[in-house]
Amino acid sequence: MNAFLKNFIKVYQQLKWLVWPFALLVITVLITRLVISRQDAYFFINKLHTPAGDFLFPRITELGSVAAAVLISLLLLVINRRAGAMMATAYLFTAAISFTLKAMIGFPRPHRYFASRLQEIYFVPGVSVLDNFRSFPSGHSVCAFTAATVLSYYAKNKYWSLLYLALAMLVGYSRMYMSQHFLEDVTAGATLGVVFSMVWLSIFRGKTAQLSGQ
């Protein structure tokens, strides 16, 4: 355990530029939710649609898809084998946790949650809205923030962490914009992606050190 904690601290030191802005974001969301209900938060976001957003967000959301996870992992494998292996296994690790939570919690997606109020909701044209009990946490958010964490860890210029975080945030927002998830789903998915990616990086770092005899 002591070895894991040492590795975790080293991972954190590489991720400060991502962790602190992200922590501030989560705290802001939690404070907001203390004064705004789930329904109010959802309908507030639902009213912010624009033609540009309707065009952009269905495309931005793909950065958190399985296809993007595979493509990013393969590209990293070509550039840096260790980083590529880390990314691929981190995706698998956080996705397994996400899918397990989805099955255990079984919270309805907005389309089902607001079944009696669908006439009040704006749906993005051309977007197929999911209607099941797999809303919490947001899998796309898990995927996007996993990628942001791993990419930030391996970035030589840590200022890139802010860009990766911003892109992940856009993916998370896109899930709410398209009425696929609630604010809580996205926040939980993002937190899961960051925290468990850090855990996996710490484990991976420890295993790598053992193999190299350090």
Tab-separated table of C-alpha atoms in Angstrom:
chain	number	residue	atom	x	y	z
A	1	MET	CA	0.000	0.000	0.000
A	2	ASN	CA	2.839	2.379	0.799
A	3	ALA	CA	4.277	1.770	-2.667
A	4	PHE	CA	0.892	2.492	-4.234
A	5	LEU	CA	0.519	5.749	-2.282
A	6	LYS	CA	3.985	6.874	-3.337
A	7	ASN	CA	3.113	6.168	-6.962
A	8	PHE	CA	-0.237	7.915	-6.576
A	9	ILE	CA	1.464	11.045	-5.240
A	10	LYS	CA	3.877	11.007	-8.174
A	11	VAL	CA	0.962	10.637	-10.577
A	12	TYR	CA	-0.831	13.531	-8.895
A	13	GLN	CA	2.276	15.704	-9.253
A	14	GLN	CA	2.164	15.106	-13.005
A	15	LEU	CA	-1.527	15.998	-13.119
A	16	LYS	CA	-1.803	19.149	-11.012
A	17	TRP	CA	-2.781	21.266	-14.007
A	18	LEU	CA	-5.731	18.964	-14.597
A	19	VAL	CA	-6.681	17.977	-11.037
A	20	TRP	CA	-7.091	21.430	-9.499
A	21	PRO	CA	-9.238	23.011	-12.240
A	22	PHE	CA	-11.291	19.832	-12.326
A	23	ALA	CA	-11.736	19.832	-8.539
A	24	LEU	CA	-12.901	23.457	-8.694
A	25	LEU	CA	-15.388	22.520	-11.405
A	26	VAL	CA	-16.820	19.626	-9.375
A	27	ILE	CA	-17.127	21.782	-6.251
A	28	THR	CA	-18.975	24.418	-8.298
A	29	VAL	CA	-21.396	21.790	-9.615
A	30	LEU	CA	-22.015	20.386	-6.129
A	31	ILE	CA	-22.708	23.835	-4.693
A	32	THR	CA	-25.040	24.591	-7.600
A	33	ARG	CA	-26.963	21.378	-6.995
A	34	LEU	CA	-27.542	22.397	-3.391
A	35	VAL	CA	-29.724	25.255	-4.587
A	36	ILE	CA	-31.003	23.931	-7.924
A	37	SER	CA	-32.987	20.723	-8.381
A	38	ARG	CA	-32.224	17.985	-10.903
A	39	GLN	CA	-35.235	19.081	-12.966
A	40	ASP	CA	-34.318	22.781	-12.938
A	41	ALA	CA	-30.731	22.046	-13.960
A	42	TYR	CA	-31.923	19.836	-16.800
A	43	PHE	CA	-34.455	22.306	-18.201
A	44	PHE	CA	-32.030	25.225	-17.838
A	45	ILE	CA	-29.525	23.434	-20.075
A	46	ASN	CA	-32.283	22.250	-22.394
A	47	LYS	CA	-33.214	25.881	-23.132
A	48	LEU	CA	-29.691	26.775	-24.286
A	49	HIS	CA	-29.949	25.262	-27.748
A	50	THR	CA	-28.709	27.059	-30.863
A	51	PRO	CA	-28.349	25.993	-34.509
A	52	ALA	CA	-24.555	25.980	-34.065
A	53	GLY	CA	-24.820	23.822	-30.946
A	54	ASP	CA	-27.195	21.424	-32.679
A	55	PHE	CA	-24.552	20.969	-35.367
A	56	LEU	CA	-21.439	20.828	-33.186
A	57	PHE	CA	-22.363	18.845	-30.084
A	58	PRO	CA	-23.504	15.632	-31.837
A	59	ARG	CA	-20.008	15.572	-33.345
A	60	ILE	CA	-18.119	16.625	-30.219
A	61	THR	CA	-19.828	13.847	-28.255
A	62	GLU	CA	-18.072	11.278	-30.451
A	63	LEU	CA	-14.806	12.097	-28.676
A	64	GLY	CA	-16.210	10.061	-25.786
A	65	SER	CA	-17.319	7.104	-27.893
A	66	VAL	CA	-15.886	3.587	-28.057
A	67	ALA	CA	-14.656	4.308	-31.584
A	68	ALA	CA	-12.686	7.305	-30.326
A	69	ALA	CA	-11.231	5.235	-27.468
A	70	VAL	CA	-9.973	2.607	-29.920
A	71	LEU	CA	-8.601	5.199	-32.347
A	72	ILE	CA	-6.815	7.232	-29.650
A	73	SER	CA	-5.293	4.082	-28.143
A	74	LEU	CA	-4.037	2.886	-31.537
A	75	LEU	CA	-2.548	6.275	-32.389
A	76	LEU	CA	-0.758	6.397	-29.054
A	77	LEU	CA	0.563	2.868	-29.546
A	78	VAL	CA	2.224	4.036	-32.757
A	79	ILE	CA	3.694	7.155	-31.115
A	80	ASN	CA	4.518	5.762	-27.671
A	81	ARG	CA	3.913	2.080	-26.946
A	82	ARG	CA	3.804	2.526	-23.186
A	83	ALA	CA	1.368	5.445	-23.375
A	84	GLY	CA	-0.802	3.531	-25.833
A	85	ALA	CA	-0.939	0.477	-23.577
A	86	MET	CA	-1.717	2.704	-20.618
A	87	MET	CA	-4.539	4.436	-22.470
A	88	ALA	CA	-6.106	1.206	-23.708
A	89	THR	CA	-6.028	-0.485	-20.310
A	90	ALA	CA	-7.227	2.665	-18.523
A	91	TYR	CA	-10.235	2.776	-20.857
A	92	LEU	CA	-11.008	-0.853	-20.041
A	93	PHE	CA	-10.580	-0.289	-16.303
A	94	THR	CA	-12.814	2.775	-16.045
A	95	ALA	CA	-15.374	1.385	-18.515
A	96	ALA	CA	-15.740	-1.775	-16.429
A	97	ILE	CA	-16.474	0.323	-13.349
A	98	SER	CA	-18.885	2.522	-15.306
A	99	PHE	CA	-20.872	-0.379	-16.767
A	100	THR	CA	-21.056	-2.064	-13.377
A	101	LEU	CA	-22.464	1.077	-11.765
A	102	LYS	CA	-24.949	1.556	-14.613
A	103	ALA	CA	-26.287	-1.968	-14.090
A	104	MET	CA	-26.389	-1.684	-10.300
A	105	ILE	CA	-27.999	1.762	-10.066
A	106	GLY	CA	-30.334	1.577	-13.060
A	107	PHE	CA	-31.308	5.256	-13.076
A	108	PRO	CA	-33.601	6.353	-15.935
A	109	ARG	CA	-32.341	8.594	-18.683
A	110	PRO	CA	-34.020	11.998	-19.138
A	111	HIS	CA	-36.330	10.771	-21.899
A	112	ARG	CA	-37.799	8.155	-19.570
A	113	TYR	CA	-37.553	10.247	-16.401
A	114	PHE	CA	-39.622	13.014	-18.014
A	115	ALA	CA	-41.952	10.692	-19.922
A	116	SER	CA	-44.973	12.797	-18.969
A	117	ARG	CA	-43.277	16.082	-19.954
A	118	LEU	CA	-41.709	15.273	-23.307
A	119	GLN	CA	-43.673	18.063	-24.993
A	120	GLU	CA	-41.679	20.556	-22.880
A	121	ILE	CA	-38.299	19.231	-23.995
A	122	TYR	CA	-36.272	20.312	-27.004
A	123	PHE	CA	-34.602	17.396	-28.763
A	124	VAL	CA	-31.746	17.966	-31.206
A	125	PRO	CA	-32.945	17.132	-34.738
A	126	GLY	CA	-31.462	13.924	-36.105
A	127	VAL	CA	-30.215	12.699	-32.710
A	128	SER	CA	-31.535	9.352	-31.487
A	129	VAL	CA	-32.315	9.880	-27.802
A	130	LEU	CA	-31.719	6.873	-25.562
A	131	ASP	CA	-34.585	5.685	-23.380
A	132	ASN	CA	-33.387	3.163	-20.801
A	133	PHE	CA	-32.199	2.764	-17.210
A	134	ARG	CA	-28.478	3.278	-17.878
A	135	SER	CA	-28.163	6.990	-17.203
A	136	PHE	CA	-25.814	7.018	-14.189
A	137	PRO	CA	-22.907	7.508	-14.682
A	138	SER	CA	-22.319	8.940	-18.156
A	139	GLY	CA	-20.130	6.502	-20.084
A	140	HIS	CA	-19.056	9.095	-22.652
A	141	SER	CA	-17.917	11.354	-19.799
A	142	VAL	CA	-15.973	8.496	-18.223
A	143	CYS	CA	-14.275	7.847	-21.544
A	144	ALA	CA	-13.489	11.510	-22.262
A	145	PHE	CA	-12.046	12.243	-18.832
A	146	THR	CA	-10.052	9.015	-18.849
A	147	ALA	CA	-8.426	10.174	-22.070
A	148	ALA	CA	-7.849	13.680	-20.692
A	149	THR	CA	-6.155	12.279	-17.584
A	150	VAL	CA	-3.855	9.881	-19.398
A	151	LEU	CA	-2.939	12.399	-22.094
A	152	SER	CA	-2.213	15.019	-19.427
A	153	TYR	CA	0.002	12.576	-17.549
A	154	TYR	CA	2.167	11.909	-20.602
A	155	ALA	CA	2.179	15.488	-21.909
A	156	LYS	CA	5.612	17.085	-21.731
A	157	ASN	CA	4.040	20.543	-21.644
A	158	LYS	CA	1.562	20.379	-18.761
A	159	TYR	CA	-0.371	23.385	-20.085
A	160	TRP	CA	-1.853	20.932	-22.583
A	161	SER	CA	-3.775	19.534	-19.611
A	162	LEU	CA	-6.095	22.545	-19.786
A	163	LEU	CA	-6.935	21.801	-23.423
A	164	TYR	CA	-7.593	18.122	-22.695
A	165	LEU	CA	-9.789	19.113	-19.762
A	166	ALA	CA	-11.724	21.604	-21.893
A	167	LEU	CA	-12.366	18.991	-24.588
A	168	ALA	CA	-13.535	16.465	-22.002
A	169	MET	CA	-15.837	19.090	-20.499
A	170	LEU	CA	-17.355	19.726	-23.924
A	171	VAL	CA	-18.029	16.005	-24.295
A	172	GLY	CA	-19.720	15.963	-20.908
A	173	TYR	CA	-21.803	19.009	-21.765
A	174	SER	CA	-22.783	17.466	-25.094
A	175	ARG	CA	-24.389	14.544	-23.257
A	176	MET	CA	-26.674	16.966	-21.404
A	177	TYR	CA	-27.204	19.152	-24.461
A	178	MET	CA	-28.541	16.140	-26.377
A	179	SER	CA	-30.759	15.011	-23.471
A	180	GLN	CA	-28.863	11.762	-22.968
A	181	HIS	CA	-27.835	12.471	-19.348
A	182	PHE	CA	-28.417	14.596	-16.273
A	183	LEU	CA	-25.833	16.893	-14.675
A	184	GLU	CA	-25.253	14.286	-11.929
A	185	ASP	CA	-24.526	11.580	-14.506
A	186	VAL	CA	-21.904	13.666	-16.246
A	187	THR	CA	-20.279	14.874	-13.020
A	188	ALA	CA	-20.074	11.329	-11.665
A	189	GLY	CA	-18.705	10.005	-14.955
A	190	ALA	CA	-16.079	12.736	-15.119
A	191	THR	CA	-15.001	12.133	-11.518
A	192	LEU	CA	-14.844	8.402	-12.072
A	193	GLY	CA	-12.745	8.920	-15.195
A	194	VAL	CA	-10.211	11.181	-13.471
A	195	VAL	CA	-9.926	9.386	-10.125
A	196	PHE	CA	-9.775	5.822	-11.401
A	197	SER	CA	-7.438	6.774	-14.230
A	198	MET	CA	-5.107	8.139	-11.563
A	199	VAL	CA	-5.483	4.885	-9.650
A	200	TRP	CA	-4.703	2.887	-12.776
A	201	LEU	CA	-1.736	5.101	-13.635
A	202	SER	CA	-0.397	4.493	-10.125
A	203	ILE	CA	-0.780	0.722	-10.478
A	204	PHE	CA	0.695	0.787	-13.976
A	205	ARG	CA	3.614	2.893	-12.767
A	206	GLY	CA	4.308	0.436	-9.972
A	207	LYS	CA	4.228	-2.587	-12.287
A	208	THR	CA	6.509	-0.831	-14.775
A	209	ALA	CA	8.994	-0.011	-12.025
A	210	GLN	CA	9.019	-3.661	-10.893
A	211	LEU	CA	9.632	-4.918	-14.414
A	212	SER	CA	12.497	-2.487	-14.891
A	213	GLY	CA	14.008	-3.482	-11.544
A	214	GLN	CA	13.716	-0.031	-9.977
